[in-house]
Structures are given as structure tokens and as C-alpha cells.
Coordinates of C-alpha atoms in Angstrom, one line a residue:
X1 CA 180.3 28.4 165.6
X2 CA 182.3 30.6 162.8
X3 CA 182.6 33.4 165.8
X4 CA 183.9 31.3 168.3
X5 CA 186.8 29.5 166.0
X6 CA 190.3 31.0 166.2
X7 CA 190.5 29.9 162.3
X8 CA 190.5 32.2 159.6
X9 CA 187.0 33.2 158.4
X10 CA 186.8 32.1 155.0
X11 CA 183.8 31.2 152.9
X12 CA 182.6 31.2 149.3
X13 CA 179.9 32.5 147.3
X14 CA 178.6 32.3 143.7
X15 CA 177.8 35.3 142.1
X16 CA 175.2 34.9 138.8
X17 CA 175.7 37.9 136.1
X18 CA 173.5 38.2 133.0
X19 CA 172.4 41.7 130.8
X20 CA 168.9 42.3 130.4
X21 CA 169.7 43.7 127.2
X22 CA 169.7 41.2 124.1
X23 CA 172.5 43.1 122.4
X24 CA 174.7 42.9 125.5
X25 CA 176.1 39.2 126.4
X26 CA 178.0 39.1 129.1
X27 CA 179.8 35.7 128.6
X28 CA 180.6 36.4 124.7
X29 CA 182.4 39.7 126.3
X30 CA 184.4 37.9 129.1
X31 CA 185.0 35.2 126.1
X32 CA 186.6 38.0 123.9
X33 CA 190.3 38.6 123.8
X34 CA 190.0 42.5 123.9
X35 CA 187.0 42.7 126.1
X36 CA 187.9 40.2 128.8
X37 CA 190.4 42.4 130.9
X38 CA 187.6 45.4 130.3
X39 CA 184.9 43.0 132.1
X40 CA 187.5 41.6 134.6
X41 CA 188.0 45.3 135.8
X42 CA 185.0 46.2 136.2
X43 CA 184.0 43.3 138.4
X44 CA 187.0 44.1 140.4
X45 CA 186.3 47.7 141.0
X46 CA 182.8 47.4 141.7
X47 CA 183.6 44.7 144.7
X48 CA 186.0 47.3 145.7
X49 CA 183.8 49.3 145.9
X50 CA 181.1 47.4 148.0
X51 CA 184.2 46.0 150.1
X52 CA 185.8 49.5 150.7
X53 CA 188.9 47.4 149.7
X54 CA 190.8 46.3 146.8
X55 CA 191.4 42.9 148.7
X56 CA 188.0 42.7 150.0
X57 CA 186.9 39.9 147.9
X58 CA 189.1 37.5 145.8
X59 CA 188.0 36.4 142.8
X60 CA 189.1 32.7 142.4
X61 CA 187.2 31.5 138.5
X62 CA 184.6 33.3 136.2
X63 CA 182.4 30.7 134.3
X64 CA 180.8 31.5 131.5
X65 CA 177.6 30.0 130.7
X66 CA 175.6 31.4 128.6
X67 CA 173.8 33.5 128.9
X68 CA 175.0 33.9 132.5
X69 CA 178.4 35.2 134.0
X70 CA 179.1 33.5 137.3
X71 CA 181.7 34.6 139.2
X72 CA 183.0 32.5 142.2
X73 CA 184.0 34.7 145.1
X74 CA 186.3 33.7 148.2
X75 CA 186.3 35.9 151.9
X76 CA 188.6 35.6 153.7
X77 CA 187.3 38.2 156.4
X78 CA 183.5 38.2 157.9
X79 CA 183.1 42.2 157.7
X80 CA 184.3 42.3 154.3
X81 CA 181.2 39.6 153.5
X82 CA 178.9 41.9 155.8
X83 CA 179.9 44.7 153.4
X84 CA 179.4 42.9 150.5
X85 CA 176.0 41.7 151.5
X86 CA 174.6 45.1 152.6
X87 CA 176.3 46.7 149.4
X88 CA 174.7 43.4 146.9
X89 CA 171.5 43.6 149.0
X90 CA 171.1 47.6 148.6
X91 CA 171.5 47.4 144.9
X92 CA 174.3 49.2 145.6
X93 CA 176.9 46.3 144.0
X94 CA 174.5 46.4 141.1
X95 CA 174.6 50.1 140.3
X96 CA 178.5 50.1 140.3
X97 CA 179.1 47.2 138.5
X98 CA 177.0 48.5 135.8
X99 CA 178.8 51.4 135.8
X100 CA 182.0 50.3 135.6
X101 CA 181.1 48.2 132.8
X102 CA 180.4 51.1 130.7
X103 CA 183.3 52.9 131.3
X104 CA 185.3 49.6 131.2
X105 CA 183.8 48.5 127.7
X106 CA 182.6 52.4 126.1
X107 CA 179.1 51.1 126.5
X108 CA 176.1 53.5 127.3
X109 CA 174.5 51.5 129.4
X110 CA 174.6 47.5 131.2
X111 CA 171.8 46.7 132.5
X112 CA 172.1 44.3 134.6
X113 CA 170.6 41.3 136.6
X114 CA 172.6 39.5 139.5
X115 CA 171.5 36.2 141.6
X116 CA 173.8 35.3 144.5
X117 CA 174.3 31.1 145.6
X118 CA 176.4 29.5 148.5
X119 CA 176.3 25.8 147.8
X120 CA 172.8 24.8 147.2
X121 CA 171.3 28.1 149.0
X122 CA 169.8 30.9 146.9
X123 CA 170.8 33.8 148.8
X124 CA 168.6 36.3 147.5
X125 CA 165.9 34.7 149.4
X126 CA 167.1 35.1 152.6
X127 CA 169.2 38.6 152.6
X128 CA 167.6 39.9 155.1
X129 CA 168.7 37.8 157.9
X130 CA 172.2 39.0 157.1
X131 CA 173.8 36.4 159.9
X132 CA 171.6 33.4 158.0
X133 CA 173.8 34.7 154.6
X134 CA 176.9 34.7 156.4
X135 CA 176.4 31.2 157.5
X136 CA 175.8 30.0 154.9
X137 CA 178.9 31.5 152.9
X138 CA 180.8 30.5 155.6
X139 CA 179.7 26.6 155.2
X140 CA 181.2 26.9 151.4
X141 CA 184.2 26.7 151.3
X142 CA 186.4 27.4 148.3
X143 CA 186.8 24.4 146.2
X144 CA 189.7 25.6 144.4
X145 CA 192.9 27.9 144.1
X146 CA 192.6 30.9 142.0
X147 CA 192.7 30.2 138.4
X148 CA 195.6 30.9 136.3
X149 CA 193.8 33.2 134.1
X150 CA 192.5 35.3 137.2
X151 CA 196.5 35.9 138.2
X152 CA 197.1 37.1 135.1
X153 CA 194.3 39.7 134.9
X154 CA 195.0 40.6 138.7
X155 CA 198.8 41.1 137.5
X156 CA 197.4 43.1 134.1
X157 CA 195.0 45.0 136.4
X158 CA 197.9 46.4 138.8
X159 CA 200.3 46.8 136.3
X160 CA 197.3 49.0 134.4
X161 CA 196.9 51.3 138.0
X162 CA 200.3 51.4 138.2
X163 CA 201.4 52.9 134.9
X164 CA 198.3 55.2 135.3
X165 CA 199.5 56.4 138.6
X166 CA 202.8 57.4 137.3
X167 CA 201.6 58.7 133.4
X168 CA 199.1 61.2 135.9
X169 CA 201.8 61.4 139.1
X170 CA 199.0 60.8 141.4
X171 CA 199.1 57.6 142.4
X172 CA 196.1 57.6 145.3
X173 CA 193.7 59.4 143.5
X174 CA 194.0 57.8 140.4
X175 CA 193.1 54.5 142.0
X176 CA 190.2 56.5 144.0
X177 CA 188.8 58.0 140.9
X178 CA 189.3 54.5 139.5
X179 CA 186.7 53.4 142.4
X180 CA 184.0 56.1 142.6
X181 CA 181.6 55.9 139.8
X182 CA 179.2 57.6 141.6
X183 CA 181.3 60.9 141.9
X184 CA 181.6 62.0 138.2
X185 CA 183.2 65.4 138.7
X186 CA 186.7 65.8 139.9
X187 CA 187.6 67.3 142.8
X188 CA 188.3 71.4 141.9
X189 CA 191.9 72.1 143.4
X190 CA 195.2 70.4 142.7
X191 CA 196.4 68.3 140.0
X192 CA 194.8 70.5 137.0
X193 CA 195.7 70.1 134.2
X194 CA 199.1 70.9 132.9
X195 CA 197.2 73.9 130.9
X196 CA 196.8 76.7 133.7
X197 CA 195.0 79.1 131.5
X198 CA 193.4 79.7 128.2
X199 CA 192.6 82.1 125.7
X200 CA 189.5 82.5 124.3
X201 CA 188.6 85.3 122.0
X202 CA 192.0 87.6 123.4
X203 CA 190.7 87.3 127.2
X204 CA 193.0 84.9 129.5
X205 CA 190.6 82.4 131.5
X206 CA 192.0 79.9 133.8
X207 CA 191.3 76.4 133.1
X208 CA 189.3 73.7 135.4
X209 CA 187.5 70.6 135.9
X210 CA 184.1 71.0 134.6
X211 CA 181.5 71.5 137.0
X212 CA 177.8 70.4 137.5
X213 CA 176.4 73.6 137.2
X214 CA 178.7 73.6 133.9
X215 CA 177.5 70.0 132.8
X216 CA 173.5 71.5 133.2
X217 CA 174.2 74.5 131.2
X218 CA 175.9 72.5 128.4
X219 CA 173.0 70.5 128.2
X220 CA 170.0 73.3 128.3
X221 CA 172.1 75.4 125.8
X222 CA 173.4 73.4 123.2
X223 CA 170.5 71.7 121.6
X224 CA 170.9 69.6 118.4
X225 CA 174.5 70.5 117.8
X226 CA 175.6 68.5 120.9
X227 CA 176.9 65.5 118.2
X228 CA 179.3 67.8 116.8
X229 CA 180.7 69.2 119.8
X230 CA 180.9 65.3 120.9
X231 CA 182.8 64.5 117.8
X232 CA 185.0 67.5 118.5
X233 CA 186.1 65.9 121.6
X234 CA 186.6 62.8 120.6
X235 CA 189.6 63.7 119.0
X236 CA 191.2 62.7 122.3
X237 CA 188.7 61.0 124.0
X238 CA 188.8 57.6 123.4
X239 CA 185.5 57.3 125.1
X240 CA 183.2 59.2 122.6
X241 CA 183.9 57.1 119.4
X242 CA 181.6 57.5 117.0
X243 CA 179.5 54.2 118.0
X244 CA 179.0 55.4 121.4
X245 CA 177.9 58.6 119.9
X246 CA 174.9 57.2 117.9
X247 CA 174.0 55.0 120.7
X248 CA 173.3 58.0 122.8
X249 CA 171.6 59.6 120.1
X250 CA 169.1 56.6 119.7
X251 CA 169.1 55.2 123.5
X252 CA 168.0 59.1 124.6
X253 CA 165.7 60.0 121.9
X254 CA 162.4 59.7 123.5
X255 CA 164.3 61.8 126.2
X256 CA 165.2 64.5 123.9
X257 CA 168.4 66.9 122.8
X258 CA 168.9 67.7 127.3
X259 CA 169.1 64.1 128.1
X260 CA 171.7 63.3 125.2
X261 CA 173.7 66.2 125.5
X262 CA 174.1 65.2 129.4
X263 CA 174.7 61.6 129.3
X264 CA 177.1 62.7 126.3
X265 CA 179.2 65.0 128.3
X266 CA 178.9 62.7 131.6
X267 CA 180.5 60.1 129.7
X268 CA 183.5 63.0 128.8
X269 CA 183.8 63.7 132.4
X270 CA 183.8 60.2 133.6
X271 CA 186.3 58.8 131.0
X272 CA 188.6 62.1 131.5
X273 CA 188.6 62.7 134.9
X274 CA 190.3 65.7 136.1
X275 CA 191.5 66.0 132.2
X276 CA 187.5 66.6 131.7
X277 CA 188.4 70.5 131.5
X278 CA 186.4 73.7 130.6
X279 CA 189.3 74.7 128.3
X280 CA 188.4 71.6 126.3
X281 CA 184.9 72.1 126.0
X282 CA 185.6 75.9 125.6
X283 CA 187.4 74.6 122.0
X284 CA 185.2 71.8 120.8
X285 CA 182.3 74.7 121.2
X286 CA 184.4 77.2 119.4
X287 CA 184.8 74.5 116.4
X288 CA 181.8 74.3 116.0
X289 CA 180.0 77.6 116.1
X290 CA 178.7 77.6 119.3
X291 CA 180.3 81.3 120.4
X292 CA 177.4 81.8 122.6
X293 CA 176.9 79.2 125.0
X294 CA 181.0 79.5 125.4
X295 CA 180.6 82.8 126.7
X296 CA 177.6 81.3 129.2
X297 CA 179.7 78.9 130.8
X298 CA 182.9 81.5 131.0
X299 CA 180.2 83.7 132.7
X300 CA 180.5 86.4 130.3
X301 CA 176.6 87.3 129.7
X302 CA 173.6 85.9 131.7
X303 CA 171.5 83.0 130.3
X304 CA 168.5 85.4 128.9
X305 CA 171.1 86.3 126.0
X306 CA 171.9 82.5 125.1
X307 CA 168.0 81.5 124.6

């Protein structure tokens, strides 16, 4: 029995990728010279995150095969498997992978449909007897040494981290932020940035991270000049191109001007980090008219007067 053995616990797994969304193929992306290392990060991250560890899982090939991405997976540790399943089963897996695909790739959204295989076992069927998974996972094992390419992407991928870590000088969070899709905002606190305060019409204001309650009043407030506050701010945002900006506009239409303005500022925040800053909001607002709503968020006049 694999509990018994003094061996290693190692086992294998395949896991099936494919978009639900026609316009989105995940193999031609992987197959694309500037997208690949975009994808590859993504899947990394997102089994960090249902590991809780960089190393949890080690990702020996990716196939593609249209219209599917399969990814073949290696543990090399039982609980980091029991992580993975509860995270895959959850939908937990899912949610971050498609998450990190659009911050990966400046997407809107992935969505995303997943299938996971151990030999000839559908494990999907089954993932509720979590030690009949493991079994079975622990049967497979890997056929193969890590692929070349995979190296090169891990080496690409650390070397990426590591230059980020010391361009921000903050080497643990950035690889935290780097891992928690699910907590847009930055922490309020240390590491600001470099710009303590601003001015903004003669009054000093210190600068900070936006906030939620920020974020919300951005979104009531601003109404149908939200697309050129986003173009403001993509002057040094990579992340709101002007692509990504009409996608918003058409993906949230039948939402309205709230739900665009938010998923367009959440995409700020998320892409910027602790860079995502009210000073900079503060000036694209300014730029473009928007006096008013400026002064809501600074606090200097209650809501009534904005409406």
C-alpha cells in the first residue's frame, strides 16, 4: 500500500484544459511564441496556489491538442495531491487558473473547462472518494523526465520573479501578490509608493493603495466617462490597452456603465498592485474633467453633491 512503502510518494496525473469561449484557444496561445510563457505562468501560479507551494506540483510536458490543453502533472508528495484535489474538486483550481490567465495574457475573461485523467481513470467521476483519486494517481507513474521546453519556462519564470522582486525591493510579497488573485487590493501600510503625497487643487493629500470602498465609488460615480479615465491610465498600465478596453465595454454592456467601470478599474488594481494608487486615479480623473467624483474619493464633500 502507497502508505505503508518507505518509497517516495510519486504519482501522475493528466490535466485536460479547453476555453469555452470560441475566440479563446487555448493550444493556439501555448503554440504562440509571445503567449506561451504568459499561459505557462499562469498554470504555474494557479497550482501554486491550490498546492500552497511553488513546488507543489511539477509540471513535466503540455500537449496541445486542439482544442484541448493537457497538462501532465508529477507529485512527488501525497498532501500536496490531497491539496490539489480538494482545491480541483472545489472549483477552486478553476477560478484561479482563470484568473491568472487574464492577468497573464490582458484578457477580460477565460472561461474555462477542466477534466482530470490518471491512466485510463476519469477522475472527475470519482472525486469524492478523495483516497480512490489518490490511488489511482499514485498507480501512474510518470512516464517521462521533464521536457526541455518546461526547464526553460521554469528558468524564465524565476528569473521573471526574481527581477521583479528586486525592480519593487520586496521580494516575498511580490511573489505573494504574484499568487493571490483572489485578493485584488494591496495591503494599506508599507511599501507605498515612492510618491508619499500629492497635490490636488493646492491641498497636500497623502497617497495610497486604492481601496474597496474607493473601487465602489469610482464605479457609482463616474458613469459613461469611465473609457477615458481608462485610457488616461493606460499611459502606464500596460494592462488597459486599448483592446482590453473595448472588450470591457462590449463584454459588460448588458451589465451597464457600474459593472464596466469596476471590472475596468479591477483590472488597474490587479495588474498594478500596490502601484494601483489614489494619486493616479486622482490625475487620470483630473484629465478628464471629472473634478467632482475626485473630491468624493479624497472625502472632501459627501456623495449627495456628486449625484
Amino acid at each position: 500500500k502507497m502508505a505503508g512503502s518507505s518509497a517516495p510518494w510519486i504519482g501522475s496525473a493528466y490535466l485536460f484544459l479547453q476555453s469555452t469561449c470560441k475566440t479563446i484557444v487555448l493550444p493556439s496561445l501555448y503554440e504562440s511564441s509571445q503567449k506561451k510563457s504568459g499561459v505557462f505562468k499562469a498554470l504555474k501560479l494557479a497550482f501554486a496556489d491550490s498546492t500552497g507551494s511553488m513546488n507543489g506540483v511539477d509540471i513535466l510536458k503540455v500537449h496541445c491538442s486542439h482544442p484541448h490543453l493537457i497538462v501532465q502533472l508529477k507529485f512527488c508528495k501525497q498532501e500536496n495531491c490531497r491539496r490539489f484535489l480538494q482545491s480541483y474538486r472545489e472549483g477552486a483550481l478553476r477560478e484561479s487558473l482563470q484568473n491568472h490567465l487574464q492577468l497573464s495574457l490582458v484578457m477580460t475573461t477565460v472561461p474555462l473547462e477542466m477534466e482530470l485523467k490518471a491512466g485510463n481513470e476519469h477522475l472527475d467521476n470519482m472525486l469524492k472518494d478523495e483516497d480512490r483519486c489518490l490511488e489511482c494517481i499514485y498507480r501512474e507513474k510518470p512516464d517521462r523526465l521533464r521536457d526541455e521546453e518546461i526547464t526553460e519556462l521554469e528558468e524564465c519564470l524565476k528569473s521573471l520573479i526574481v527581477h521583479q522582486s528586486i525592480n519593487n525591493n520586496m521580494a516575498v510579497k511580490d511573489c505573494a501578490s504574484l499568487s493571490s488573485p483572489s485578493l485584488p487590493y494591496p495591503s494599506q501600510g508599507s511599501s507605498l509608493s515612492a510618491q508619499v503625497t500629492f497635490i490636488f487643487q493646492g491641498q497636500q493629500f497623502a497617497n495610497r493603495t486604492l481601496t474597496p470602498d474607493d473601487h465602489q465609488k469610482f464605479a457609482k460615480l463616474v458613469s459613461k466617462k469611465w473609457k477615458q479615465v481608462g485610457r488616461s491610465l493606460q499611459k502606464n498600465c500596460r494592462a488597459l490597452r486599448d483592446p482590453v478596453i473595448d472588450n470591457l465595454a462590449l463584454e459588460y454592456d448588458r451589465e451597464g456603465l457600474y459593472e464596466q467601470a469596476y471590472q475596468l478599474l479591477l483590472r488597474f488594481i490587479q495588474s498594478e498592485g500596490k502601484k494601483a494608487t489614489i494619486a493616479r486615479l486622482i490625475a487620470a480623473l483630473e484629465e478628464n474633467g471629472l473634478i467632482s467624483l475626485a473630491e468624493e474619493l479624497l472625502g472632501l464633500h459627501s456623495s449627495e453633491d456628486c449625484s
